[in-house]
Coordinates of C-alpha atoms and ligand atoms in Angstrom, one line a residue:
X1 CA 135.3 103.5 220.1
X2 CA 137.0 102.3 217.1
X3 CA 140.6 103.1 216.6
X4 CA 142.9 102.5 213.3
X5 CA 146.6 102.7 212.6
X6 CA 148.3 103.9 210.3
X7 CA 151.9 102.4 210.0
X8 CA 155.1 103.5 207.8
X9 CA 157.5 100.9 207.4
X10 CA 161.0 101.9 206.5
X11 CA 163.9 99.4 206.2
X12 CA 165.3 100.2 209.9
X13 CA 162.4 102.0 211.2
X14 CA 158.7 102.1 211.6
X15 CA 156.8 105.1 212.3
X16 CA 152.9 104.7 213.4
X17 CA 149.9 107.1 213.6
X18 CA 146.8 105.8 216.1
X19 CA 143.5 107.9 215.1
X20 CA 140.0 107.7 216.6
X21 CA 137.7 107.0 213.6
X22 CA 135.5 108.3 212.3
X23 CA 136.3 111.8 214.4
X24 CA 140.0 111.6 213.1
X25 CA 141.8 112.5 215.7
X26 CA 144.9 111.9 216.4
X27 CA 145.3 109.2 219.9
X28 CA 149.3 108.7 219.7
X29 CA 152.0 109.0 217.2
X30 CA 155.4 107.6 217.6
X31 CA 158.5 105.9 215.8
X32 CA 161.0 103.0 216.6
X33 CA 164.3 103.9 214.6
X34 CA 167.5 101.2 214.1
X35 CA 165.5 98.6 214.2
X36 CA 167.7 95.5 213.9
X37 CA 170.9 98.2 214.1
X38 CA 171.0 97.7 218.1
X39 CA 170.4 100.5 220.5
X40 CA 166.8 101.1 218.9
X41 CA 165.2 104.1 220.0
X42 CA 160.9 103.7 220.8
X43 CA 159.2 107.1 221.3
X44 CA 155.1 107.5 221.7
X45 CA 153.7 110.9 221.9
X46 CA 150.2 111.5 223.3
X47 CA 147.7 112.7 225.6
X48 CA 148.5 116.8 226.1
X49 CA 152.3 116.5 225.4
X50 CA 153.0 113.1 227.5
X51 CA 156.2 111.6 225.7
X52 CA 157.5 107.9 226.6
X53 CA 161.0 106.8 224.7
X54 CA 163.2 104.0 225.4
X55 CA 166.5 102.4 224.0
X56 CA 166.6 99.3 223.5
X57 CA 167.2 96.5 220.9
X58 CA 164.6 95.8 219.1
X59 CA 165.9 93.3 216.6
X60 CA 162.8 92.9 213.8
X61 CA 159.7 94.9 212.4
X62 CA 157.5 91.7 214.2
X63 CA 159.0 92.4 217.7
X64 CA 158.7 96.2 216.7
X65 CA 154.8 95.5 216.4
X66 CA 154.4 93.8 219.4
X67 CA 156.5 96.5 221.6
X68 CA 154.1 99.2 220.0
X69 CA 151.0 97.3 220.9
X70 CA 152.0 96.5 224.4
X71 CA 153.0 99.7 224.9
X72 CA 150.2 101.5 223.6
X73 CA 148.2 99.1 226.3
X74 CA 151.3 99.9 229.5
X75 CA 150.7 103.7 228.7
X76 CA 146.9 103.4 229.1
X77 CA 146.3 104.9 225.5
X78 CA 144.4 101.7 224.6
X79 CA 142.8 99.0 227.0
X80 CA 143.0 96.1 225.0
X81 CA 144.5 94.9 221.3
X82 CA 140.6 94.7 220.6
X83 CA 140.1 98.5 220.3
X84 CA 142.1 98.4 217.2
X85 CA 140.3 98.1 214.3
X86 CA 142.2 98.6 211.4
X87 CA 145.6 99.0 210.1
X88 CA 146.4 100.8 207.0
X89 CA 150.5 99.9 205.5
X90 CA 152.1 102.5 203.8
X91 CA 153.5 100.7 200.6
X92 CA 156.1 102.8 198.1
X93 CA 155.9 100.7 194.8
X94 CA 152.5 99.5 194.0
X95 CA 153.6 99.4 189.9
X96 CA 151.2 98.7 187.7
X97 CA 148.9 96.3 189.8
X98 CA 147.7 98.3 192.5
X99 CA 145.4 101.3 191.4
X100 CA 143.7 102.0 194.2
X101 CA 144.6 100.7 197.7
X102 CA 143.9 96.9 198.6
X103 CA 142.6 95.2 201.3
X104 CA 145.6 93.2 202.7
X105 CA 145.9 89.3 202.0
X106 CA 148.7 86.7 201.2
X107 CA 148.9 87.3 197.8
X108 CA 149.1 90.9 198.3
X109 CA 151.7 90.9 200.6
X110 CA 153.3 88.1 198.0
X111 CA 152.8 90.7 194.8
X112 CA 154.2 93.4 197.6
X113 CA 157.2 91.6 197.8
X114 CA 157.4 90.6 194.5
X115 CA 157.4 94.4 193.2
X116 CA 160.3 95.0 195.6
X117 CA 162.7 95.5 192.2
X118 CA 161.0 98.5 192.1
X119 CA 162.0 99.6 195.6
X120 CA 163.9 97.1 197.1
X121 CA 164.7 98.2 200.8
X122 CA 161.0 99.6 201.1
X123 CA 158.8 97.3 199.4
X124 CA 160.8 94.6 201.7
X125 CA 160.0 96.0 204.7
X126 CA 156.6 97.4 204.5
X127 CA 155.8 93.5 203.6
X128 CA 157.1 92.5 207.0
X129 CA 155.2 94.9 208.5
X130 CA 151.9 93.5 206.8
X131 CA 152.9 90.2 208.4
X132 CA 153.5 91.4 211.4
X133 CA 150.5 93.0 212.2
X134 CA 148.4 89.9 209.7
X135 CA 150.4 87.6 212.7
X136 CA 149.3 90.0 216.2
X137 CA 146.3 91.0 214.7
X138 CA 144.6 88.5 212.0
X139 CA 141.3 89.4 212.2
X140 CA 141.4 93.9 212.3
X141 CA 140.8 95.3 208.4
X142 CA 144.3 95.3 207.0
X143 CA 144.6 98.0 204.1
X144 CA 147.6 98.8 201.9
X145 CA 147.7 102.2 200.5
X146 CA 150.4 102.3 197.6
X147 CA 152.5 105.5 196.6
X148 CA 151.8 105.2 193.2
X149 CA 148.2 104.1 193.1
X150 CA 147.2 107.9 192.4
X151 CA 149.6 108.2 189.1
X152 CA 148.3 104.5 188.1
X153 CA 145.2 107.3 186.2
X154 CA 148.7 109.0 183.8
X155 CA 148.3 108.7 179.9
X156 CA 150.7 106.4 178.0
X157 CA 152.3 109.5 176.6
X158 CA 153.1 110.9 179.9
X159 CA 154.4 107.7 181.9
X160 CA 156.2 106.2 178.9
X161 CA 160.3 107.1 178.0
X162 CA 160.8 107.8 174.4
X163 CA 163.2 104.8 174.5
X164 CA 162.3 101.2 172.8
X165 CA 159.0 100.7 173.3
X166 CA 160.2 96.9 174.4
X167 CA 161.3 97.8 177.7
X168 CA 158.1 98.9 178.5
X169 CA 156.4 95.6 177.3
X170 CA 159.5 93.6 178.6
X171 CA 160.5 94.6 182.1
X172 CA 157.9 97.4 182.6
X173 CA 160.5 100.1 182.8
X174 CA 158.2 103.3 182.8
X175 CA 157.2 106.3 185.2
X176 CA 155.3 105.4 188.0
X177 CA 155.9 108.7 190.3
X178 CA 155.5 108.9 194.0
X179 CA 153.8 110.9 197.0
X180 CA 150.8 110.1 195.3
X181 CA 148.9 109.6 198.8
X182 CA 150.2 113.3 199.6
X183 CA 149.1 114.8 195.9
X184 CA 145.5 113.1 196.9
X185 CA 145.2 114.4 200.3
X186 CA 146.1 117.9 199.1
X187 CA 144.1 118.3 195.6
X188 CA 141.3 117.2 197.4
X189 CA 140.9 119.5 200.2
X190 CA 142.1 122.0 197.9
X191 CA 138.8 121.4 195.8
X192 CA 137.0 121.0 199.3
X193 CA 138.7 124.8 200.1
X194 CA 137.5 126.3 197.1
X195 CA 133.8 125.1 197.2
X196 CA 133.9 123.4 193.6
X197 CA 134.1 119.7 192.5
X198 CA 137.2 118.6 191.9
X199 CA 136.2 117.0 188.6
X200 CA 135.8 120.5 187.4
X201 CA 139.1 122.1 188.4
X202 CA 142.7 121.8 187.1
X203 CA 145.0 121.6 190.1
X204 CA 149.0 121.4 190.1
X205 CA 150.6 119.9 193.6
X206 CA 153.6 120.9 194.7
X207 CA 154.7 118.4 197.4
X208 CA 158.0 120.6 198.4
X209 CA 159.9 118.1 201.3
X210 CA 163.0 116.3 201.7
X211 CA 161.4 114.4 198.9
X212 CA 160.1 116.3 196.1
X213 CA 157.3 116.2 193.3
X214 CA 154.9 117.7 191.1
X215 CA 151.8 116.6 190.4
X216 CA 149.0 117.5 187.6
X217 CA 145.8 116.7 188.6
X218 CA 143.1 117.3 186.1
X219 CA 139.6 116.6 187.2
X220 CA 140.7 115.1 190.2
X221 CA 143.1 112.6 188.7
X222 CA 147.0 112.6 188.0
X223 CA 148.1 113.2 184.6
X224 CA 151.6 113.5 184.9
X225 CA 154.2 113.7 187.8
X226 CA 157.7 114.9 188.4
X227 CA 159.1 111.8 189.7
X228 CA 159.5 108.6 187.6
X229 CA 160.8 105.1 187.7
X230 CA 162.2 106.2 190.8
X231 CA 162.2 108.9 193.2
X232 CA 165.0 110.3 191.4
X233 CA 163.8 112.5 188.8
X234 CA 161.6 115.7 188.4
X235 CA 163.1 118.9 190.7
X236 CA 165.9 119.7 192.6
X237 CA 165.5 117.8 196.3
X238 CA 167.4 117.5 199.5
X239 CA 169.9 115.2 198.1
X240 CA 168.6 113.4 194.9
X241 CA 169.5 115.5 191.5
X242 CA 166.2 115.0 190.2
X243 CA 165.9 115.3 186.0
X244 CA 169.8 114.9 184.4
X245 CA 170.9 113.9 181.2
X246 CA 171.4 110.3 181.4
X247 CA 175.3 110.5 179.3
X248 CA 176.4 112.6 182.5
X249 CA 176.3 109.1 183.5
X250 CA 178.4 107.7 181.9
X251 CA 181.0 110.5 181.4
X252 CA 181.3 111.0 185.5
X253 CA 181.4 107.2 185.8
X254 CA 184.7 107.5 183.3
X255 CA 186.0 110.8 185.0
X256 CA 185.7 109.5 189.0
X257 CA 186.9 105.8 188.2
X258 CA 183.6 104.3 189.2
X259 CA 182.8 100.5 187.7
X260 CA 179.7 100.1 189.4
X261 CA 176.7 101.8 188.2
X262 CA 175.0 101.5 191.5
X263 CA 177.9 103.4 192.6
X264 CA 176.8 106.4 190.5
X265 CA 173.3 106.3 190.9
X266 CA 173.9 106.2 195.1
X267 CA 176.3 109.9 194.3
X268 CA 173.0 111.0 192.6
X269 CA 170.5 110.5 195.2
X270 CA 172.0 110.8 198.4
X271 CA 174.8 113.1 197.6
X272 CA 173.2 115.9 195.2
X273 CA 170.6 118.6 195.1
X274 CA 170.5 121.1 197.6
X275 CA 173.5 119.0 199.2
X276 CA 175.6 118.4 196.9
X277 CA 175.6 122.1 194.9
X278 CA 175.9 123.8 198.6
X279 CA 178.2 121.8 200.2
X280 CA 175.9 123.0 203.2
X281 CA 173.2 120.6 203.9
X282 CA 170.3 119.1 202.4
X283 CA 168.0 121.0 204.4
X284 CA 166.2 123.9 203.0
X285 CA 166.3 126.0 206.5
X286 CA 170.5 125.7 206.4
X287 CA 170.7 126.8 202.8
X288 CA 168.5 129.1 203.4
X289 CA 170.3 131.0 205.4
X290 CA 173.9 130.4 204.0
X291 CA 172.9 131.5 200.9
X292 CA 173.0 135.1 202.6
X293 CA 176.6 134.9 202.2
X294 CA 177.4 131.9 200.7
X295 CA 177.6 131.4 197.1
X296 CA 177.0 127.9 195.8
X297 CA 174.2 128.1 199.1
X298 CA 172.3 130.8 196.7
X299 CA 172.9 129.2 193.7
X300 CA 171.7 126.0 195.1
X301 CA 168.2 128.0 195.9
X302 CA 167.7 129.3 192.7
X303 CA 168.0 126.1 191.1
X304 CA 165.2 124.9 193.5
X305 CA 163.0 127.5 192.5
X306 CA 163.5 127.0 188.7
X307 CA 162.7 123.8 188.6
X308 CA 159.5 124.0 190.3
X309 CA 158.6 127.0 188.2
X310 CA 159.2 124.7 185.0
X311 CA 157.6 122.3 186.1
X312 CA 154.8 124.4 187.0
X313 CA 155.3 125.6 183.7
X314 CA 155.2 122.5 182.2
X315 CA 152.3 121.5 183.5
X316 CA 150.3 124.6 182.7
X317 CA 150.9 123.4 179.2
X318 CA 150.0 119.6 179.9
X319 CA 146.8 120.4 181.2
X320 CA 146.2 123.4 178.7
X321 CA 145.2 125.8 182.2
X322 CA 145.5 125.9 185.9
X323 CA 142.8 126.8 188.3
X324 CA 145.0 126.5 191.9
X325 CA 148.7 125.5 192.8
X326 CA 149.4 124.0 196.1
X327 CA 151.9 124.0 198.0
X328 CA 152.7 121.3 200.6
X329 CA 155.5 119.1 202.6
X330 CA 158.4 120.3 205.3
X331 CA 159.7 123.3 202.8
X332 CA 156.3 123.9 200.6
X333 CA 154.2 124.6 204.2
X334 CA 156.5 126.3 206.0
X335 CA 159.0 128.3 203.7
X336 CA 156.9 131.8 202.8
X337 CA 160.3 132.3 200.6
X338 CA 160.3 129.9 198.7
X339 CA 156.5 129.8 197.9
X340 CA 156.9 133.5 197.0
X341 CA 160.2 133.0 195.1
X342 CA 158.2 130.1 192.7
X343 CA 155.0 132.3 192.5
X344 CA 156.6 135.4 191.6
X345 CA 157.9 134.3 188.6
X346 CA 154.6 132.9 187.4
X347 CA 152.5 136.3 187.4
X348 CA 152.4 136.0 183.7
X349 CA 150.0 132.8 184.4
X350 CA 147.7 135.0 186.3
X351 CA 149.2 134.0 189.8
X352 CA 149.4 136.7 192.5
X353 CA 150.8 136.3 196.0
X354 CA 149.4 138.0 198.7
X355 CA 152.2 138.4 201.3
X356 CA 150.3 139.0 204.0
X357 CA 148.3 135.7 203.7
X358 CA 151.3 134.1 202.8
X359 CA 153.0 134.9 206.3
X360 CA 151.7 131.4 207.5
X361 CA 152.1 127.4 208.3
X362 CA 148.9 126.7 208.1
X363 CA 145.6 125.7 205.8
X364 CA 145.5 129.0 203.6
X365 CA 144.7 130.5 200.4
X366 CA 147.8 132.4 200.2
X367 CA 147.0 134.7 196.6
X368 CA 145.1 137.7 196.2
X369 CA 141.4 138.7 196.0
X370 CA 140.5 137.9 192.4
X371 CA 143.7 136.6 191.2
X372 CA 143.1 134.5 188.2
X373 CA 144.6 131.2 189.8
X374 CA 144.5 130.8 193.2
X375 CA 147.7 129.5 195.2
X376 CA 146.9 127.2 198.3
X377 CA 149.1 126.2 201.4
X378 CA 147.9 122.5 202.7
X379 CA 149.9 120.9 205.5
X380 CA 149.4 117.2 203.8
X381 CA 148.3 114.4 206.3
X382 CA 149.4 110.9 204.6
X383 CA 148.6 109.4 207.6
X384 CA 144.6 110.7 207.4
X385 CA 144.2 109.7 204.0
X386 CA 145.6 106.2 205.1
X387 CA 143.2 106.2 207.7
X388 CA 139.9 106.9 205.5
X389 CA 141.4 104.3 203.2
X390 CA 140.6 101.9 206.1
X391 CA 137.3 102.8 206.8
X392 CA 136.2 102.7 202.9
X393 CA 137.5 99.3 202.5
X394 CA 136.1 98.1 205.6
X395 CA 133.9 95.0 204.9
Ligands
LIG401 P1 160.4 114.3 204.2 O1 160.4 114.2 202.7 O2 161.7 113.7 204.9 O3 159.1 113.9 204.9 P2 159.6 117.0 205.1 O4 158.4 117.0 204.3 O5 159.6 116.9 206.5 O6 160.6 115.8 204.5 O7 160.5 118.2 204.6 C1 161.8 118.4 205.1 C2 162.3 119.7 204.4 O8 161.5 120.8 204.9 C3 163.7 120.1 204.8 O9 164.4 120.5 203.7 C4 163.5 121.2 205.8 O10 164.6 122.1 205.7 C5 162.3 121.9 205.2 N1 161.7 122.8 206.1 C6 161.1 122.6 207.3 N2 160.8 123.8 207.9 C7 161.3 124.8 207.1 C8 161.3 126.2 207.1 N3 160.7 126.9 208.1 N4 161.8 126.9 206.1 C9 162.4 126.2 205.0 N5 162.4 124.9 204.9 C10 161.8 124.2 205.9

C-alpha cells in the first residue's frame, strides 16, 4: 500500500500527517516541538488511541526526519522507508512564483529560501525540511504546497496597496494572503456539499483559528483575502491586530519610546487582538467565558464578530452576491456562538441560522430550509489537501 506524508515545518517544530492513499486515511499523526531548544518533546499518535512520546534533544529538522522515520518503522506503523511514497512540505510564502504547488527540486527549495523575506523563520525552515527528507528519501515524489498559491488567482485591484505603484514593481510589496490551502479545502467540499459546480457558485471562507482570514472565492477561485503582506491584517485574531491605520504606528512608536520598528510590529502580532483588548488570553474559549463578567473580555468579542461581519460585508459587495459562507478553523468549527453572533447580523443578506443544526462540530449545513444563502460548518483538513496534491503531481 502506498502511504504519503504530509509534513509542517515550523522554526522549532515539525508536525507530520501519514495517510494511506488513495483511501485517505489517516495511519499516524504526531509532532516534535523545541527542536534545537533542548529537551525536545516527539509524540506519534496511532492505531485505536496508541500514543508513544519521548524527551529528548533533538538538535535539527534533519535528525527530526530521521527520528520520525525510524520511529514510524520501531512502532510497527510502517515496515520499511519504502512504503512511503510521497511527501508533501507545507510552505507559508510562495509570493508570486508559486501558483499552484510544485514538485520539489533544488531550485525550488533555492527560490523557497530565497522568498524567506517574506517569512523569514518559516520559509527557512520548511526549506530544511525539503532537504531533509530530498537527503533520507531522494527518490519518493516530493511536493510543496504554498499558502498563498490559492490567492496567486486575486485581481491587481484587490492585491495591490493604493501606495506608489513602484513598490510593487520594485520590491514586490503587495497582498499575498494566507490559509489559502484551508480556503481550498473548504470552498471545495462546500461546492461538493451542495451538489453544484463550484465554478457556478460564489462562496466566502471564513477560516476562524488562532490565525484568521477571509476569503472570496468566486467560481472556485480567490478574489480577495483578509490577510495581506503578512498574516497581519484582515480581522481581529488571537494575538495579531489584524487591519490598523498604519500612523498608529508611528504615534505609539513616539508615545512607548520604541526605536525599532520591529519592536512595534512584534507588540502588534503577538501581543494584540483578542489578547491584548482582554488582557485574558488569546484563546477564544477563555474570553469567551470572561466576557460573562468581564468587560474588556466582551468588548474584545464583539470586536471579533464585527470584523468578520465586515468583511463578510465587504465581500458580498466584491463579489456583487454570495451563494454559502463557511465557517472553519479551531473557533469557526467549534464556537456555535460566535458563528451565530456573525450570522445574525447578516439576515439582511438573506442568511438564516438554524440553531438546532448549528448545535454541532461537525460537516453541516448549519442555515435554514430555503434560506437564500446557505451557511456551512467544514472542519478544514490542510493536511488532506496536501496529500491529493501529492498524488496529482505524481509522475
Ligand atoms: P491555529 O491557527 O493555531 O491552527 P486553531 O485553528 O486550532 O488555531 O484555533 C484555535 C482557536 O480555536 C483558539 O482561539 C481556541 O480558543 C478556539 N477554539 C477551539 N475550541 C473552541 C470552542 N469550543 N469554542 C470557542 N473557541 C474554540
Amino acid at each position: 500500500m502506498s502511504k504519503s506524508i504530509a509534513i509542517n515545518a515550523g522554526s522549532s517544530s515539525l508536525k507530520f500527517q501519514l495517510f494511506n492513499m488513495p483511501q485517505e486515511d489517516v495511519v499516524a499523526k504526531g509532532l516534535v516541538e523545541r527542536i534545537g531548544l533542548g529537551d525536545s518533546i516527539f509524540s506519534i499518535s496511532y492505531g485505536d488511541d496508541q500514543k508513544f512520546e519521548v524527551v529528548e534533544d533533538i538538535p535539527n529538522h534533519e535528525v527530526a526526519v530521521e527520528k520520525l522515520l525510524e520511529q514510524l518503522v520501531a512502532l510497527n506503523i510502517i515496515s520499511s522507508f519504502d512504503e512511503i511514497t510521497g511527501v508533501g512540505h507545507r510552505v507559508v510564502a510562495g509570493g508570486e512564483l508559486f501558483k499552484d504547488s510544485a514538485l520539489v527540486d533544488d531550485t525550488v527549495i533555492q527560490q523557497v529560501e530565497d522568498l524567506a523575506e517574506f517569512a523569514p523563520l518559516h520559509n527557512k525552515a520548511e526549506a530544511v525540511g525539503m532537504r531533509a527528507f530530498k537527503h533520507i528519501l531522494p527518490d519518493i515524489t516530493s511536493v510543496a504546497v504554498f499558502d498563498t498559491s490559492f490567492h496567486t488567482t486575486m485581481p491587481k485591484k484587490a492585491y495591490l496597496y493604493s501606495i506608489p505603484m513602484e513598490y510593487y514593481k520594485k520590491f514586490k510589496a503587495r497582498k499575498y494572503g494566507a490559509h489559502g490551502t484551508s480556503h481550498r479545502y473548504v470552498s471545495r467540499r462546500a461546492a461538493e456539499m451542495l451538489g453544484k459546480p463550484i465554478e457556478e457558485l460564489k462562496i466566502i471562507t471564513c477560516h476562524l483559528g488562532n490565525g484568521a482570514s477571509i476569503t472570496a472565492v468566486d467560481g472556485g477561485k480567490s478574489v480577495d483575502t483578509s490577510m495581506g503582506f503578512t498574516p497581519l491584517a484582515g480581522v481581529t485574531m488571537g494575538t495579531r491586530s489584524g487591519d490598523i491605520d498604519a500612523s498608529l504606528v508611528a504615534f505609539l512608536m513616539n508615545k512607548l519610546n520604541i526605536t525599532d520598528v520591529n519592536e512595534m510590529v512584534e507588540i502588534l502580532n503577538k501581543k494584540s487582538g483578542l489578547l491584548g483588548l482582554s488582557g485574558v488570553s488569546s484563546d477564544m474559549r477563555d474570553v469567551e467565558a470572561a466576557s460573562e463578567t468581564n468587560e474588556d473580555a466582551k468588548v474584545a468579542v464583539e470586536i471579533f464578530v464585527d470584523r468578520v461581519q465586515k468583511y463578510i460585508g465587504q465581500y458580498v459587495a466584491v463579489m456583487n452576491g454570495v451563494d454559502a459562507i463557511v465557517f472553519t478553523a479551531g473557533i469557526g468549527e467549534n464556537s456555535k456562538t460566535i458563528r451565530a453572533r456573525i450570522i445574525n447580523g447578516l439576515t439582511w443578506f438573506g442568511c438564516d441560522i438554524d440553531p438546532e443544526r448549528n448545535d454541532t462540530r461537525s460537516e453541516a449545513i448549519i442555515s435554514s430550509e430555503g434560506a437564500k444563502v446557505t451557511v456551512l460548518n467544514i472542519p478544514t483538513n490542510e493536511e488532506v489537501e496536501i496529500a491529493r496534491d501529492i498524488e496529482r503531481l505524481r509522475k
